[in-house]
Amino acid sequence: SLYVFYYTVFLSLSLSLSLSLSLLPRVRSIMAEPDYMDGDCDELIKPKKLINPVKTSRNHQDLHRELLMNQKRGLAPQNKPELQKVMEKRKRDQVLKAQKEEQEAHKKQSDLEIELMKRQQKLEQLELEQQKNEEEQENTPEFVKMKSNLRRTKQEVDEQERTT
């Protein structure tokens, strides 16, 4: 029953195609037509178109009909050629490998970069400590500040007396 449907669809398509071709005006080609096309010479042997055994086989016709129907429905064949699959896989692998190399390059740091990072961290810690000390000094009462200033000046005076 499926083959009958395909056959009727095929017949209707071929009839509509032949009608549309017969209605179109014939366009002459640039190439010269041979003399035997006129039909004047009956004694000449006219060449016949060779029959392609592959196209006339029933399996090929059925496959071709099925592919045409799938194309009209929008269904593409899912099986890709093996070469195309291999090439896509290789390309995907190359992209992944390049991404991994970029990530490793970012992770990998030279000795100089490591040393610079350590120094930068030390400087940041010192700045944080200074800020904490300044905040503590701002929050301390004024008499405590004066007492520490007096101690410092006394120590400086004592050191000067010892050196002289």
PDB file of C-alpha atoms in Angstrom:
ATOM      1  CA  SER A   1       0.000   0.000   0.000  1.00  0.00           C
ATOM      2  CA  LEU A   2       2.915   2.355   0.719  1.00  0.00           C
ATOM      3  CA  TYR A   3       4.426   1.564  -2.664  1.00  0.00           C
ATOM      4  CA  VAL A   4       1.082   2.237  -4.352  1.00  0.00           C
ATOM      5  CA  PHE A   5       0.973   5.647  -2.679  1.00  0.00           C
ATOM      6  CA  TYR A   6       4.529   6.428  -3.750  1.00  0.00           C
ATOM      7  CA  TYR A   7       3.772   5.234  -7.267  1.00  0.00           C
ATOM      8  CA  THR A   8       0.662   7.417  -7.583  1.00  0.00           C
ATOM      9  CA  VAL A   9       2.526  10.441  -6.218  1.00  0.00           C
ATOM     10  CA  PHE A  10       5.385   9.751  -8.611  1.00  0.00           C
ATOM     11  CA  LEU A  11       3.019   9.461 -11.580  1.00  0.00           C
ATOM     12  CA  SER A  12       1.211  12.670 -10.717  1.00  0.00           C
ATOM     13  CA  LEU A  13       4.510  14.517 -10.306  1.00  0.00           C
ATOM     14  CA  SER A  14       5.904  13.192 -13.585  1.00  0.00           C
ATOM     15  CA  LEU A  15       2.700  14.136 -15.464  1.00  0.00           C
ATOM     16  CA  SER A  16       2.678  17.664 -14.052  1.00  0.00           C
ATOM     17  CA  LEU A  17       6.369  18.008 -14.899  1.00  0.00           C
ATOM     18  CA  SER A  18       5.893  16.838 -18.485  1.00  0.00           C
ATOM     19  CA  LEU A  19       2.929  19.219 -18.941  1.00  0.00           C
ATOM     20  CA  SER A  20       4.896  22.171 -17.593  1.00  0.00           C
ATOM     21  CA  LEU A  21       7.837  21.339 -19.833  1.00  0.00           C
ATOM     22  CA  SER A  22       5.660  21.093 -22.912  1.00  0.00           C
ATOM     23  CA  LEU A  23       4.178  24.537 -22.215  1.00  0.00           C
ATOM     24  CA  LEU A  24       7.567  26.213 -21.946  1.00  0.00           C
ATOM     25  CA  PRO A  25       9.059  27.608 -25.161  1.00  0.00           C
ATOM     26  CA  ARG A  26      12.087  25.713 -26.389  1.00  0.00           C
ATOM     27  CA  VAL A  27      15.319  27.556 -25.876  1.00  0.00           C
ATOM     28  CA  ARG A  28      17.987  26.892 -28.465  1.00  0.00           C
ATOM     29  CA  SER A  29      21.391  26.105 -27.122  1.00  0.00           C
ATOM     30  CA  ILE A  30      24.580  27.723 -28.272  1.00  0.00           C
ATOM     31  CA  MET A  31      25.941  24.460 -29.587  1.00  0.00           C
ATOM     32  CA  ALA A  32      25.126  23.394 -33.093  1.00  0.00           C
ATOM     33  CA  GLU A  33      22.597  20.617 -33.405  1.00  0.00           C
ATOM     34  CA  PRO A  34      23.549  17.590 -35.472  1.00  0.00           C
ATOM     35  CA  ASP A  35      22.043  17.020 -38.924  1.00  0.00           C
ATOM     36  CA  TYR A  36      20.243  13.808 -38.021  1.00  0.00           C
ATOM     37  CA  MET A  37      17.973  15.696 -35.610  1.00  0.00           C
ATOM     38  CA  ASP A  38      16.015  17.125 -38.552  1.00  0.00           C
ATOM     39  CA  GLY A  39      14.589  13.730 -39.472  1.00  0.00           C
ATOM     40  CA  ASP A  40      15.562  14.052 -43.140  1.00  0.00           C
ATOM     41  CA  CYS A  41      17.891  11.101 -43.261  1.00  0.00           C
ATOM     42  CA  ASP A  42      16.183   7.805 -42.544  1.00  0.00           C
ATOM     43  CA  GLU A  43      19.182   5.713 -43.541  1.00  0.00           C
ATOM     44  CA  LEU A  44      21.399   7.098 -40.710  1.00  0.00           C
ATOM     45  CA  ILE A  45      21.528   5.190 -37.464  1.00  0.00           C
ATOM     46  CA  LYS A  46      20.349   7.515 -34.744  1.00  0.00           C
ATOM     47  CA  PRO A  47      22.117   7.226 -31.379  1.00  0.00           C
ATOM     48  CA  LYS A  48      20.032   6.121 -28.434  1.00  0.00           C
ATOM     49  CA  LYS A  49      20.535   7.187 -24.883  1.00  0.00           C
ATOM     50  CA  LEU A  50      22.259   4.479 -22.879  1.00  0.00           C
ATOM     51  CA  ILE A  51      20.311   2.997 -20.013  1.00  0.00           C
ATOM     52  CA  ASN A  52      21.915   3.346 -16.602  1.00  0.00           C
ATOM     53  CA  PRO A  53      21.414   0.001 -14.833  1.00  0.00           C
ATOM     54  CA  VAL A  54      21.736   1.589 -11.407  1.00  0.00           C
ATOM     55  CA  LYS A  55      18.940   4.094 -12.026  1.00  0.00           C
ATOM     56  CA  THR A  56      16.643   1.483 -13.514  1.00  0.00           C
ATOM     57  CA  SER A  57      17.039  -0.872 -10.558  1.00  0.00           C
ATOM     58  CA  ARG A  58      14.021  -1.094  -8.274  1.00  0.00           C
ATOM     59  CA  ASN A  59      16.096  -0.601  -5.096  1.00  0.00           C
ATOM     60  CA  HIS A  60      17.598   2.628  -6.388  1.00  0.00           C
ATOM     61  CA  GLN A  61      14.210   3.997  -7.412  1.00  0.00           C
ATOM     62  CA  ASP A  62      12.703   3.182  -4.024  1.00  0.00           C
ATOM     63  CA  LEU A  63      15.619   4.762  -2.179  1.00  0.00           C
ATOM     64  CA  HIS A  64      15.495   7.863  -4.362  1.00  0.00           C
ATOM     65  CA  ARG A  65      11.741   8.191  -3.831  1.00  0.00           C
ATOM     66  CA  GLU A  66      12.173   7.844  -0.063  1.00  0.00           C
ATOM     67  CA  LEU A  67      14.932  10.447   0.027  1.00  0.00           C
ATOM     68  CA  LEU A  68      12.800  12.892  -1.937  1.00  0.00           C
ATOM     69  CA  MET A  69       9.863  12.405   0.419  1.00  0.00           C
ATOM     70  CA  ASN A  70      12.086  12.881   3.468  1.00  0.00           C
ATOM     71  CA  GLN A  71      13.536  16.037   1.977  1.00  0.00           C
ATOM     72  CA  LYS A  72      10.055  17.439   1.365  1.00  0.00           C
ATOM     73  CA  ARG A  73       9.081  16.673   4.969  1.00  0.00           C
ATOM     74  CA  GLY A  74      12.273  18.254   6.216  1.00  0.00           C
ATOM     75  CA  LEU A  75      13.832  15.065   7.508  1.00  0.00           C
ATOM     76  CA  ALA A  76      17.499  14.864   6.663  1.00  0.00           C
ATOM     77  CA  PRO A  77      19.320  11.547   6.795  1.00  0.00           C
ATOM     78  CA  GLN A  78      20.916  11.179  10.220  1.00  0.00           C
ATOM     79  CA  ASN A  79      23.897   9.138   9.149  1.00  0.00           C
ATOM     80  CA  LYS A  80      26.840  11.357   8.322  1.00  0.00           C
ATOM     81  CA  PRO A  81      29.713  10.017   6.278  1.00  0.00           C
ATOM     82  CA  GLU A  82      32.483   8.487   8.345  1.00  0.00           C
ATOM     83  CA  LEU A  83      35.060  10.997   7.089  1.00  0.00           C
ATOM     84  CA  GLN A  84      32.872  13.910   8.155  1.00  0.00           C
ATOM     85  CA  LYS A  85      32.387  12.382  11.614  1.00  0.00           C
ATOM     86  CA  VAL A  86      36.139  11.896  12.035  1.00  0.00           C
ATOM     87  CA  MET A  87      36.899  15.440  10.901  1.00  0.00           C
ATOM     88  CA  GLU A  88      34.327  16.938  13.298  1.00  0.00           C
ATOM     89  CA  LYS A  89      35.708  14.877  16.180  1.00  0.00           C
ATOM     90  CA  ARG A  90      39.264  15.946  15.368  1.00  0.00           C
ATOM     91  CA  LYS A  91      38.255  19.597  15.220  1.00  0.00           C
ATOM     92  CA  ARG A  92      36.402  19.306  18.547  1.00  0.00           C
ATOM     93  CA  ASP A  93      39.474  17.663  20.140  1.00  0.00           C
ATOM     94  CA  GLN A  94      41.745  20.432  18.854  1.00  0.00           C
ATOM     95  CA  VAL A  95      39.488  23.119  20.320  1.00  0.00           C
ATOM     96  CA  LEU A  96      39.398  21.368  23.697  1.00  0.00           C
ATOM     97  CA  LYS A  97      43.179  20.922  23.677  1.00  0.00           C
ATOM     98  CA  ALA A  98      43.703  24.614  22.880  1.00  0.00           C
ATOM     99  CA  GLN A  99      41.390  25.610  25.739  1.00  0.00           C
ATOM    100  CA  LYS A 100      43.258  23.358  28.175  1.00  0.00           C
ATOM    101  CA  GLU A 101      46.604  24.832  27.094  1.00  0.00           C
ATOM    102  CA  GLU A 102      45.294  28.358  27.652  1.00  0.00           C
ATOM    103  CA  GLN A 103      44.079  27.439  31.129  1.00  0.00           C
ATOM    104  CA  GLU A 104      47.422  25.839  32.000  1.00  0.00           C
ATOM    105  CA  ALA A 105      49.279  28.910  30.737  1.00  0.00           C
ATOM    106  CA  HIS A 106      47.209  31.079  33.064  1.00  0.00           C
ATOM    107  CA  LYS A 107      47.813  28.734  35.973  1.00  0.00           C
ATOM    108  CA  LYS A 108      51.524  28.344  35.342  1.00  0.00           C
ATOM    109  CA  GLN A 109      53.495  31.304  36.681  1.00  0.00           C
ATOM    110  CA  SER A 110      57.180  31.963  36.501  1.00  0.00           C
ATOM    111  CA  ASP A 111      59.390  32.391  39.594  1.00  0.00           C
ATOM    112  CA  LEU A 112      59.502  36.143  39.068  1.00  0.00           C
ATOM    113  CA  GLU A 113      55.687  36.386  39.018  1.00  0.00           C
ATOM    114  CA  ILE A 114      55.461  34.302  42.209  1.00  0.00           C
ATOM    115  CA  GLU A 115      58.015  36.528  43.974  1.00  0.00           C
ATOM    116  CA  LEU A 116      56.193  39.685  42.859  1.00  0.00           C
ATOM    117  CA  MET A 117      52.918  38.283  44.158  1.00  0.00           C
ATOM    118  CA  LYS A 118      54.521  37.563  47.564  1.00  0.00           C
ATOM    119  CA  ARG A 119      55.909  41.094  47.816  1.00  0.00           C
ATOM    120  CA  GLN A 120      52.569  42.582  46.839  1.00  0.00           C
ATOM    121  CA  GLN A 121      50.825  40.552  49.538  1.00  0.00           C
ATOM    122  CA  LYS A 122      53.384  41.691  52.144  1.00  0.00           C
ATOM    123  CA  LEU A 123      52.874  45.342  51.169  1.00  0.00           C
ATOM    124  CA  GLU A 124      49.115  44.961  51.409  1.00  0.00           C
ATOM    125  CA  GLN A 125      49.460  43.420  54.884  1.00  0.00           C
ATOM    126  CA  LEU A 126      51.698  46.292  56.026  1.00  0.00           C
ATOM    127  CA  GLU A 127      49.208  48.849  54.735  1.00  0.00           C
ATOM    128  CA  LEU A 128      46.385  47.093  56.559  1.00  0.00           C
ATOM    129  CA  GLU A 129      48.399  47.102  59.806  1.00  0.00           C
ATOM    130  CA  GLN A 130      49.151  50.818  59.423  1.00  0.00           C
ATOM    131  CA  GLN A 131      45.501  51.575  58.852  1.00  0.00           C
ATOM    132  CA  LYS A 132      44.574  49.570  61.951  1.00  0.00           C
ATOM    133  CA  ASN A 133      47.184  51.433  64.020  1.00  0.00           C
ATOM    134  CA  GLU A 134      45.911  54.796  62.795  1.00  0.00           C
ATOM    135  CA  GLU A 135      42.326  53.833  63.592  1.00  0.00           C
ATOM    136  CA  GLU A 136      43.373  52.700  67.071  1.00  0.00           C
ATOM    137  CA  GLN A 137      45.221  55.950  67.665  1.00  0.00           C
ATOM    138  CA  GLU A 138      42.209  57.950  66.557  1.00  0.00           C
ATOM    139  CA  ASN A 139      39.999  56.011  68.919  1.00  0.00           C
ATOM    140  CA  THR A 140      42.320  56.277  71.939  1.00  0.00           C
ATOM    141  CA  PRO A 141      41.749  59.089  74.430  1.00  0.00           C
ATOM    142  CA  GLU A 142      43.936  62.172  74.212  1.00  0.00           C
ATOM    143  CA  PHE A 143      45.728  61.715  77.540  1.00  0.00           C
ATOM    144  CA  VAL A 144      47.041  58.314  76.378  1.00  0.00           C
ATOM    145  CA  LYS A 145      48.395  59.943  73.227  1.00  0.00           C
ATOM    146  CA  MET A 146      50.103  62.656  75.247  1.00  0.00           C
ATOM    147  CA  LYS A 147      51.661  60.094  77.561  1.00  0.00           C
ATOM    148  CA  SER A 148      53.118  58.127  74.632  1.00  0.00           C
ATOM    149  CA  ASN A 149      54.443  61.375  73.118  1.00  0.00           C
ATOM    150  CA  LEU A 150      56.118  62.290  76.398  1.00  0.00           C
ATOM    151  CA  ARG A 151      57.757  58.874  76.647  1.00  0.00           C
ATOM    152  CA  ARG A 152      59.035  59.150  73.107  1.00  0.00           C
ATOM    153  CA  THR A 153      60.516  62.622  73.685  1.00  0.00           C
ATOM    154  CA  LYS A 154      62.072  61.496  76.946  1.00  0.00           C
ATOM    155  CA  GLN A 155      63.726  58.539  75.221  1.00  0.00           C
ATOM    156  CA  GLU A 156      65.024  60.806  72.462  1.00  0.00           C
ATOM    157  CA  VAL A 157      66.478  63.229  75.016  1.00  0.00           C
ATOM    158  CA  ASP A 158      68.139  60.388  76.933  1.00  0.00           C
ATOM    159  CA  GLU A 159      69.735  59.053  73.752  1.00  0.00           C
ATOM    160  CA  GLN A 160      71.105  62.460  72.859  1.00  0.00           C
ATOM    161  CA  GLU A 161      72.650  62.868  76.310  1.00  0.00           C
ATOM    162  CA  ARG A 162      74.335  59.474  76.034  1.00  0.00           C
ATOM    163  CA  THR A 163      75.836  60.225  72.646  1.00  0.00           C
ATOM    164  CA  THR A 164      77.228  63.583  73.785  1.00  0.00           C
TER     165      THR A 164
END
